PDB file of C-alpha atoms and ligand atoms in Angstrom:
ATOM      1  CA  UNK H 696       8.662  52.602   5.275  1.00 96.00           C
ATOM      2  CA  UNK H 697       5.588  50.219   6.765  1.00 98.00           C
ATOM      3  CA  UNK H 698       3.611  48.238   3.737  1.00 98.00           C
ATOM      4  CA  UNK H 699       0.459  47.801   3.095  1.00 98.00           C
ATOM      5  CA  UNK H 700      -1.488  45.650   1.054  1.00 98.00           C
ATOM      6  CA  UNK H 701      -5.224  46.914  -0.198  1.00 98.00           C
ATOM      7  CA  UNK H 702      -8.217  44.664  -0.724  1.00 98.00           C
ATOM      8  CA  UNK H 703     -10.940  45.220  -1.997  1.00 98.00           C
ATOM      9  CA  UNK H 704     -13.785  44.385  -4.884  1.00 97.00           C
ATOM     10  CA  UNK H 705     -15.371  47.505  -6.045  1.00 97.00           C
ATOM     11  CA  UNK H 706     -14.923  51.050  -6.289  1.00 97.00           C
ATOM     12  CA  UNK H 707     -12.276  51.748  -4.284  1.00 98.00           C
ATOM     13  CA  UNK H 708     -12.951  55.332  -2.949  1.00 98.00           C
ATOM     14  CA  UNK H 709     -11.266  54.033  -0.125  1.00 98.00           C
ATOM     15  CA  UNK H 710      -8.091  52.844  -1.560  1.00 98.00           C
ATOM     16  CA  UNK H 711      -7.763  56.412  -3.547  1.00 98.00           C
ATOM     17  CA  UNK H 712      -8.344  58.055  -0.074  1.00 98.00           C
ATOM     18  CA  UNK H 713      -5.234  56.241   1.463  1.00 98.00           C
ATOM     19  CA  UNK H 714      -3.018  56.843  -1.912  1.00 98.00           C
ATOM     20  CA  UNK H 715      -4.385  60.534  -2.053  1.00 98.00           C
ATOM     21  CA  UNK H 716      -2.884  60.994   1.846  1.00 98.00           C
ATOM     22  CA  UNK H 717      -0.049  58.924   1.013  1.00 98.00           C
ATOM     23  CA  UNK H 718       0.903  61.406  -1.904  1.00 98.00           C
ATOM     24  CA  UNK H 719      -0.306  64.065   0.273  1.00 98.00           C
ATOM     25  CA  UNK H 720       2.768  63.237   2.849  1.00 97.00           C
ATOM     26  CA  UNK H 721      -0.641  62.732   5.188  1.00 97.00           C
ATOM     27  CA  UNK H 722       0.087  58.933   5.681  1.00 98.00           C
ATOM     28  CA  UNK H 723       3.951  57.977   5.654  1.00 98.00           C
ATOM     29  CA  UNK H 724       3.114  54.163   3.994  1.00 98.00           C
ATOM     30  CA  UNK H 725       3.860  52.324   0.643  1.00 98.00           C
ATOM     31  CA  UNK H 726       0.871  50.743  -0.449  1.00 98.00           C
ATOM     32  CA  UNK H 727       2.515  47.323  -1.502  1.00 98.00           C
ATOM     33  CA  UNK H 728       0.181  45.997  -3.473  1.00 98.00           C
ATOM     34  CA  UNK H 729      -3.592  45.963  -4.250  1.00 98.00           C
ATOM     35  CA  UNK H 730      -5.337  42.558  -4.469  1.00 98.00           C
ATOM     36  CA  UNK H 731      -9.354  42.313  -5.889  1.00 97.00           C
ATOM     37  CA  UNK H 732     -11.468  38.906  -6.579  1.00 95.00           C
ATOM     38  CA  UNK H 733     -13.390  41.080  -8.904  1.00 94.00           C
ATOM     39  CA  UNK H 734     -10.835  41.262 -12.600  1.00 94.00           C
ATOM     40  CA  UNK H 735     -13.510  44.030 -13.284  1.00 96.00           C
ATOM     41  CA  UNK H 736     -13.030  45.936 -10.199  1.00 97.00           C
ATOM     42  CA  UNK H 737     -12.903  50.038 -10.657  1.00 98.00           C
ATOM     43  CA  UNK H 738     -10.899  50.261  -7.912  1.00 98.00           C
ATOM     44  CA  UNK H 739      -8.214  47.617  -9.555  1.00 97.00           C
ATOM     45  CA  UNK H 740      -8.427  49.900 -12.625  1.00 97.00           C
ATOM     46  CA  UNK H 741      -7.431  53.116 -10.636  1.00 98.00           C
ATOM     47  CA  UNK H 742      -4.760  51.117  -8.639  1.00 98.00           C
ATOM     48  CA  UNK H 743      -3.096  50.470 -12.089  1.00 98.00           C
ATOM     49  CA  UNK H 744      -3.645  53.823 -13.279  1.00 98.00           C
ATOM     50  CA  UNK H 745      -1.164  54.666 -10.276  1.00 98.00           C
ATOM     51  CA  UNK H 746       1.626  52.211 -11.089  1.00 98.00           C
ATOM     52  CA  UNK H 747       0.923  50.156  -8.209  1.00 98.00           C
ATOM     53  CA  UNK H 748       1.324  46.425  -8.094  1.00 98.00           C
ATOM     54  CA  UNK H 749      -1.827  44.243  -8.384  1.00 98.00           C
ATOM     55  CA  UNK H 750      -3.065  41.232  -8.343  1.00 97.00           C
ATOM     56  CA  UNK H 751      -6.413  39.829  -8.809  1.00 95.00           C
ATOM     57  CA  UNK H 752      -8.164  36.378  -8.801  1.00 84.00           C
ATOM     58  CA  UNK H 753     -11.293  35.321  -9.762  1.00 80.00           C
ATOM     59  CA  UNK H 754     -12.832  33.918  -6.520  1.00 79.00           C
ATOM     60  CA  UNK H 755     -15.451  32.504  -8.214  1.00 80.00           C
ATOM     61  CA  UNK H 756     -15.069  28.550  -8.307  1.00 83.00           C
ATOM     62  CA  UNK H 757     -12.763  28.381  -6.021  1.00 85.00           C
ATOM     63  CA  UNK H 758     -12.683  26.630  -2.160  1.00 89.00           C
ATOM     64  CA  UNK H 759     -12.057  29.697   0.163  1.00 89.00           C
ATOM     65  CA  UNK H 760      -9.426  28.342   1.363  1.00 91.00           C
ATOM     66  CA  UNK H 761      -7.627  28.035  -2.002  1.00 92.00           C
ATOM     67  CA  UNK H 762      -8.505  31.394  -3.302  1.00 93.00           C
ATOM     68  CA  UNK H 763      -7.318  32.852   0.067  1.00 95.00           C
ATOM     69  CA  UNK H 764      -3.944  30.843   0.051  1.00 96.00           C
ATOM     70  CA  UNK H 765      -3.525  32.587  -3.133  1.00 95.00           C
ATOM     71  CA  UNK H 766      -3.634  36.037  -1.867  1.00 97.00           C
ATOM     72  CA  UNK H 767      -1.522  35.143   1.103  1.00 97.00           C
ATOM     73  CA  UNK H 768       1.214  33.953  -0.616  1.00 97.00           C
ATOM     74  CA  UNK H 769       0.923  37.339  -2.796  1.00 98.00           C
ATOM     75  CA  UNK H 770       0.582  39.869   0.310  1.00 98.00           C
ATOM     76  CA  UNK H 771       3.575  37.754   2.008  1.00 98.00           C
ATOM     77  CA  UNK H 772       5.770  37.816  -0.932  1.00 98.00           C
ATOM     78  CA  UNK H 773       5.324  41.965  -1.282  1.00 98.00           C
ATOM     79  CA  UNK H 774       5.968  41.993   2.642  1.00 98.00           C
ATOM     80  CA  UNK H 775       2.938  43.591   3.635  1.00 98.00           C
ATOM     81  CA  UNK H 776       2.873  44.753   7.520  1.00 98.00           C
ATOM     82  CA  UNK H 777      -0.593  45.750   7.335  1.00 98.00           C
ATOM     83  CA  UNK H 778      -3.874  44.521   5.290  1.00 98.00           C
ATOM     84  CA  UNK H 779      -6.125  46.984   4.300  1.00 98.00           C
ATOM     85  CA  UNK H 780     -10.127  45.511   3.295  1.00 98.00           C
ATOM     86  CA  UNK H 781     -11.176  48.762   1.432  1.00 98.00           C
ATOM     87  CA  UNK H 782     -14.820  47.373   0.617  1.00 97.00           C
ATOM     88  CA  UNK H 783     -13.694  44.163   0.059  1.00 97.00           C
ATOM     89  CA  UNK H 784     -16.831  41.775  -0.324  1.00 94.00           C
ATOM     90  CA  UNK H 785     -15.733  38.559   0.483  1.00 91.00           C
ATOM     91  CA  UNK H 786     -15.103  36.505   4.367  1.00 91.00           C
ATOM     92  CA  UNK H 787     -11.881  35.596   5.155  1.00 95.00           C
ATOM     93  CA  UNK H 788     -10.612  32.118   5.940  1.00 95.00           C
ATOM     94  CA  UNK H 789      -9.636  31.406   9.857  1.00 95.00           C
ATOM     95  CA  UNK H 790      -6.255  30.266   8.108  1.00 95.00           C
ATOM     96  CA  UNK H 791      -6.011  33.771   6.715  1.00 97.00           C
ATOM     97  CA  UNK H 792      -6.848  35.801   9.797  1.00 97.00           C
ATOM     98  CA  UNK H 793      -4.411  33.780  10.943  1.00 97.00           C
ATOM     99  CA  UNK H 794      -1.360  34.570   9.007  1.00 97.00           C
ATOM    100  CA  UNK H 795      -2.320  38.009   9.742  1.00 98.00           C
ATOM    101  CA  UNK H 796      -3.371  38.255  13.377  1.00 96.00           C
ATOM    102  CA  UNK H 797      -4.237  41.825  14.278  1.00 97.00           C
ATOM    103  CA  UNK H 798      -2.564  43.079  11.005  1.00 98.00           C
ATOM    104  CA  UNK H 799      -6.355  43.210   9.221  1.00 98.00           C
ATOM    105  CA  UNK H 800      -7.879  46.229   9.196  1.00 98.00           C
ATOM    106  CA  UNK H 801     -11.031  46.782   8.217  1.00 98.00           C
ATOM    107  CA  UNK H 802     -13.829  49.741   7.650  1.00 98.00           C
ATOM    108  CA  UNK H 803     -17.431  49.454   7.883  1.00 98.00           C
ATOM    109  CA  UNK H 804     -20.392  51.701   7.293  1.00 98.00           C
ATOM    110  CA  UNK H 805     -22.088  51.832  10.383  1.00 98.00           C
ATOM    111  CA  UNK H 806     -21.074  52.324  14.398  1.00 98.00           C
ATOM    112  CA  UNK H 807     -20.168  48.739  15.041  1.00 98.00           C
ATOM    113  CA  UNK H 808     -21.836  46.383  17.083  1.00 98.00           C
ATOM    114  CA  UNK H 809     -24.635  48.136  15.594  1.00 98.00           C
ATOM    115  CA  UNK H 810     -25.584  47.223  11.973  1.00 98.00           C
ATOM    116  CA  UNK H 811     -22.828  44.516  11.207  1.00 98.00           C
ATOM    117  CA  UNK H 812     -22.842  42.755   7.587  1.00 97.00           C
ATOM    118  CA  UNK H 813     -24.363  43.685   4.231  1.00 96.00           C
ATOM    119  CA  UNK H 814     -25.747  47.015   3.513  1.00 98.00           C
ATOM    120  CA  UNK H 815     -25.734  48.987   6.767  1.00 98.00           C
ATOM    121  CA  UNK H 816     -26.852  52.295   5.824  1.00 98.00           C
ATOM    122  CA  UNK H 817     -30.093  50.873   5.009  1.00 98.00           C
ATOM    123  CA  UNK H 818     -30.115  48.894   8.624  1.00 98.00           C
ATOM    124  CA  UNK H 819     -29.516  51.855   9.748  1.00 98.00           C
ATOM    125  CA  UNK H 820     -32.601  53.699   8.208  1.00 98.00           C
ATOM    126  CA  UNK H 821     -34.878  50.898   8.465  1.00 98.00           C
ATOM    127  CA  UNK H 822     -33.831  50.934  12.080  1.00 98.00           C
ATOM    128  CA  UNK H 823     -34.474  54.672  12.430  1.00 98.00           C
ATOM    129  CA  UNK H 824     -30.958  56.066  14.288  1.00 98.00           C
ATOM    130  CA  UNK H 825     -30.803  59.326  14.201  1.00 98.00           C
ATOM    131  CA  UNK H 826     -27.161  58.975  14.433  1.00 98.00           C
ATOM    132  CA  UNK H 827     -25.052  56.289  12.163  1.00 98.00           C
ATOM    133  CA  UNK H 828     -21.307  56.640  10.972  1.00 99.00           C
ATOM    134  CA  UNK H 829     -18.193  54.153  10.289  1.00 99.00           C
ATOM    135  CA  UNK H 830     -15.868  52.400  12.151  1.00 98.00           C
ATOM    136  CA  UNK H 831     -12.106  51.184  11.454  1.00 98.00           C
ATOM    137  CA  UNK H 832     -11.789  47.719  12.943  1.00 98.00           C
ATOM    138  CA  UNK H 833      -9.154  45.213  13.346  1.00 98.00           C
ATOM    139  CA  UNK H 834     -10.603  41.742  11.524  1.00 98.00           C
ATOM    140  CA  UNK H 835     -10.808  38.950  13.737  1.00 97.00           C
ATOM    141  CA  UNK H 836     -12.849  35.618  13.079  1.00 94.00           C
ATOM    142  CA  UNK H 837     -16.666  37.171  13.567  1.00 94.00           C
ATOM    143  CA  UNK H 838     -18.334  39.274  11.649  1.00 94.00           C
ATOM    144  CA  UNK H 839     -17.060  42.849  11.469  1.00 95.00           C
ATOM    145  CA  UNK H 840     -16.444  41.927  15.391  1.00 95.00           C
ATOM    146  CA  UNK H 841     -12.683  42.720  16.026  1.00 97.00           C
ATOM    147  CA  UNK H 842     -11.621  45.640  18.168  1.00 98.00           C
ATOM    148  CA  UNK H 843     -12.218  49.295  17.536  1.00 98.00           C
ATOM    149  CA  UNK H 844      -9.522  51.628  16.028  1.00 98.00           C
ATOM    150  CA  UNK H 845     -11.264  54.630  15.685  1.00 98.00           C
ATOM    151  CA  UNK H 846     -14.864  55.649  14.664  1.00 98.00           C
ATOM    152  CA  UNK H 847     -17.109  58.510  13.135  1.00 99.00           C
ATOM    153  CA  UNK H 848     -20.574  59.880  13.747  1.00 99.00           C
ATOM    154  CA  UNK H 849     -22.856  61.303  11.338  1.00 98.00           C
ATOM    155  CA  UNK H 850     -26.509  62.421  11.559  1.00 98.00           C
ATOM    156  CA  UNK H 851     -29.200  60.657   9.829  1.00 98.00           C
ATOM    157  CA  UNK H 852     -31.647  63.123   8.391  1.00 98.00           C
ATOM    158  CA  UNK H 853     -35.329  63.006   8.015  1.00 98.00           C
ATOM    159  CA  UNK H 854     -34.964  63.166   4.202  1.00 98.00           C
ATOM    160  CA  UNK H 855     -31.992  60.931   4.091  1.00 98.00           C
ATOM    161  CA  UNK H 856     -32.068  58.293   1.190  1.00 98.00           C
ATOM    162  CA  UNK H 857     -30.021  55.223   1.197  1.00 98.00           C
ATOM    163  CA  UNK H 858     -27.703  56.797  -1.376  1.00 98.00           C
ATOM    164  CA  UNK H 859     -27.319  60.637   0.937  1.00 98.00           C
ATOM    165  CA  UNK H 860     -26.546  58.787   4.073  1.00 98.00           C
ATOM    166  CA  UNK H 861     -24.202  56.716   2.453  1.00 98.00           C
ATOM    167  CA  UNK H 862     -22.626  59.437   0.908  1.00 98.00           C
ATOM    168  CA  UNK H 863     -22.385  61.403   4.229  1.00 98.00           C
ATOM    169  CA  UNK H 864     -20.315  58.344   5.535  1.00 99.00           C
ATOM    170  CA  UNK H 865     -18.259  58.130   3.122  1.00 98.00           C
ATOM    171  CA  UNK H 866     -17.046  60.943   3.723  1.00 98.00           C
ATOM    172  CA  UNK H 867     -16.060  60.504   6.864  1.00 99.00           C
ATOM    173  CA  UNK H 868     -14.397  56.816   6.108  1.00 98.00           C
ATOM    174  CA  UNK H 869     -12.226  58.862   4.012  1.00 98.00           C
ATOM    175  CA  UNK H 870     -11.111  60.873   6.839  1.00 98.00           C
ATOM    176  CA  UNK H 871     -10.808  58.176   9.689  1.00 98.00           C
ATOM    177  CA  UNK H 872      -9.731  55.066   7.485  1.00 98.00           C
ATOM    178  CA  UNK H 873      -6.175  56.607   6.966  1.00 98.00           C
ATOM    179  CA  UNK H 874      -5.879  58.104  10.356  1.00 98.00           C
ATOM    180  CA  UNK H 875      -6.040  54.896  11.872  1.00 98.00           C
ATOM    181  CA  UNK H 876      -3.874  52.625   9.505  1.00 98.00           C
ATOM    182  CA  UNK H 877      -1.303  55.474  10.477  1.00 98.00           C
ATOM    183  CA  UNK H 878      -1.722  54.824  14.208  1.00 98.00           C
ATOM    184  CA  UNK H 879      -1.584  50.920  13.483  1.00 98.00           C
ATOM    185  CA  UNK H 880       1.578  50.964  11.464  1.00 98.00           C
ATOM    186  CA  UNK H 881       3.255  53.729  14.055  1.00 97.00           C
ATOM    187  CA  UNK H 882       2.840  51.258  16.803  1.00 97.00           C
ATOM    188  CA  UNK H 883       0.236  53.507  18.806  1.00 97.00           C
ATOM    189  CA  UNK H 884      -2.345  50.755  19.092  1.00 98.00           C
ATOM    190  CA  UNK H 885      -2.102  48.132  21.641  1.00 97.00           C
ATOM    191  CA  UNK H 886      -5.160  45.700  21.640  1.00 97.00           C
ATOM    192  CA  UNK H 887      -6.369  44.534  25.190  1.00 96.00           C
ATOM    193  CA  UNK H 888      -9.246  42.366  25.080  1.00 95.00           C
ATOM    194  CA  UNK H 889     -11.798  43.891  23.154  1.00 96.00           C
ATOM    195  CA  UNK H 890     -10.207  47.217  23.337  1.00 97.00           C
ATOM    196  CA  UNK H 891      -7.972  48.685  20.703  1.00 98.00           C
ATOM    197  CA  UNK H 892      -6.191  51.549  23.175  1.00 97.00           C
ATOM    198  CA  UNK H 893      -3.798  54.337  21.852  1.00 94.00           C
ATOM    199  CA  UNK H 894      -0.390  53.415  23.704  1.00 91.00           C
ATOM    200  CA  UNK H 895       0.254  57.068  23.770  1.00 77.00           C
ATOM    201  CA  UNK H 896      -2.511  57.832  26.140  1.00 65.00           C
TER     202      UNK H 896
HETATM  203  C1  GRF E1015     -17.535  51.423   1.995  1.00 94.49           C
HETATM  204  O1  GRF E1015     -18.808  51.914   2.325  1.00 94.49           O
HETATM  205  C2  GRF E1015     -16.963  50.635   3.120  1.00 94.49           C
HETATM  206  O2  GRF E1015     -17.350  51.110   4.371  1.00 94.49           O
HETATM  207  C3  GRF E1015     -17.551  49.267   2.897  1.00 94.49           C
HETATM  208  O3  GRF E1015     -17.554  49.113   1.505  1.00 94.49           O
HETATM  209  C4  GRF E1015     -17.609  50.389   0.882  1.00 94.49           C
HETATM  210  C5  GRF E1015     -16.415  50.452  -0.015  1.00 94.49           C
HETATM  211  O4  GRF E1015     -16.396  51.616  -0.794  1.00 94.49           O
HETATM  212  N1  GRF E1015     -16.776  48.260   3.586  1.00 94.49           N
HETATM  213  P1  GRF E1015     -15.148  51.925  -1.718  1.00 94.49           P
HETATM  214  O5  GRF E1015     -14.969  50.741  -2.650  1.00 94.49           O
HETATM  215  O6  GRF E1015     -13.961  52.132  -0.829  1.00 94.49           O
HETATM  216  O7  GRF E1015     -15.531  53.165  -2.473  1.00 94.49           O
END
């Protein structure tokens, strides 16, 4: 059975999505452990409400580089195949990206290149798309810049808020975040350039 490791510093509707299919028999994984830099974390709270392993550190103080040697050590001792950022609010280190070369995974609220960074949905209104969505990206060294896996469109409505849109999305992340850690970890995704392509194809 692959491993994965979840990261991530809020919520966490993410994280329950991929236990929910894992439970399911939806997504055949073992989430490893789940790692926060936020001790408060909700989603930390429902990964120990499942029995999982976790582990969190308060990133506040420390270098990057320390804080992300920490984790590291913590994802490579559970041997983790694949690293799941589930909302996870904090850069990586090069050194980290690294260790992990296209085994980071990553979702985002909007369809990448467009709206990269902090609060998306609202780029994406201010903007005015009539279309936004999510994407599931491999992590390289830029910012939310690594190569496709698999993304989702939604509409943007006239009456769309902040909070509906993002709520719209979410839904979908819920759908294609698992789907593609599942491709990832079956070996289906060979990354050529830019291009994350489905081997199978
Ligand atoms: C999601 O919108 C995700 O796309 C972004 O952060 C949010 C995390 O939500 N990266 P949750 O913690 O998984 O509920």
């Amino acid at each position: 059975m692959k491993r994965i490791g979840i990261l991530l510093s809020g919520r966490g509707s993410n994280f329950e999505a991929i236990a929910r299919q894992i439970d399911d028999g939806k997504l055949s994984a073992e989430i490893a452990v789940v790692v926060s830099n936020v001790e408060s974390a909700p989603g930390l709270q429902r990964a120990r409400d499942r029995g999982l392993n976790v582990f969190s550190a308060n990133s506040k103080g420390l270098s990057r580089e320390a804080f992300d040697r920490q984790v590291i050590h913590v994802l490579e001792e559970k041997r983790v195949d694949l690293v799941c950022l589930a909302g996870f609010r904090r850069l990586l280190s090069a050194s980290f990206i690294q260790a992990f070369r296209n085994r980071i995974l990553n979702i985002h609220p909007s369809l990448l290149p467009a709206f990269p960074g902090l609060d998306a949905q609202r780029q994406a209104l201010e903007y005015g798309v009539k279309v936004s969505g999510c994407t599931v990206h491999f992590v390289d060294e830029g910012l939310d810049s690594g190569p496709i896996v698999l993304q989702a469109v939604v509409p943007v409505l006239d009456g769309d808020t902040e909070e509906s849109l993002s709520t719209r999305i979410l839904a979908q992340e819920h759908q294609i975040y698992p789907e593609a850690i599942q491709y990832v970890l079956d070996g289906q995704i060979r990354i050529n350039g830019r291009r994350a392509l489905h081997t199978s194809l």
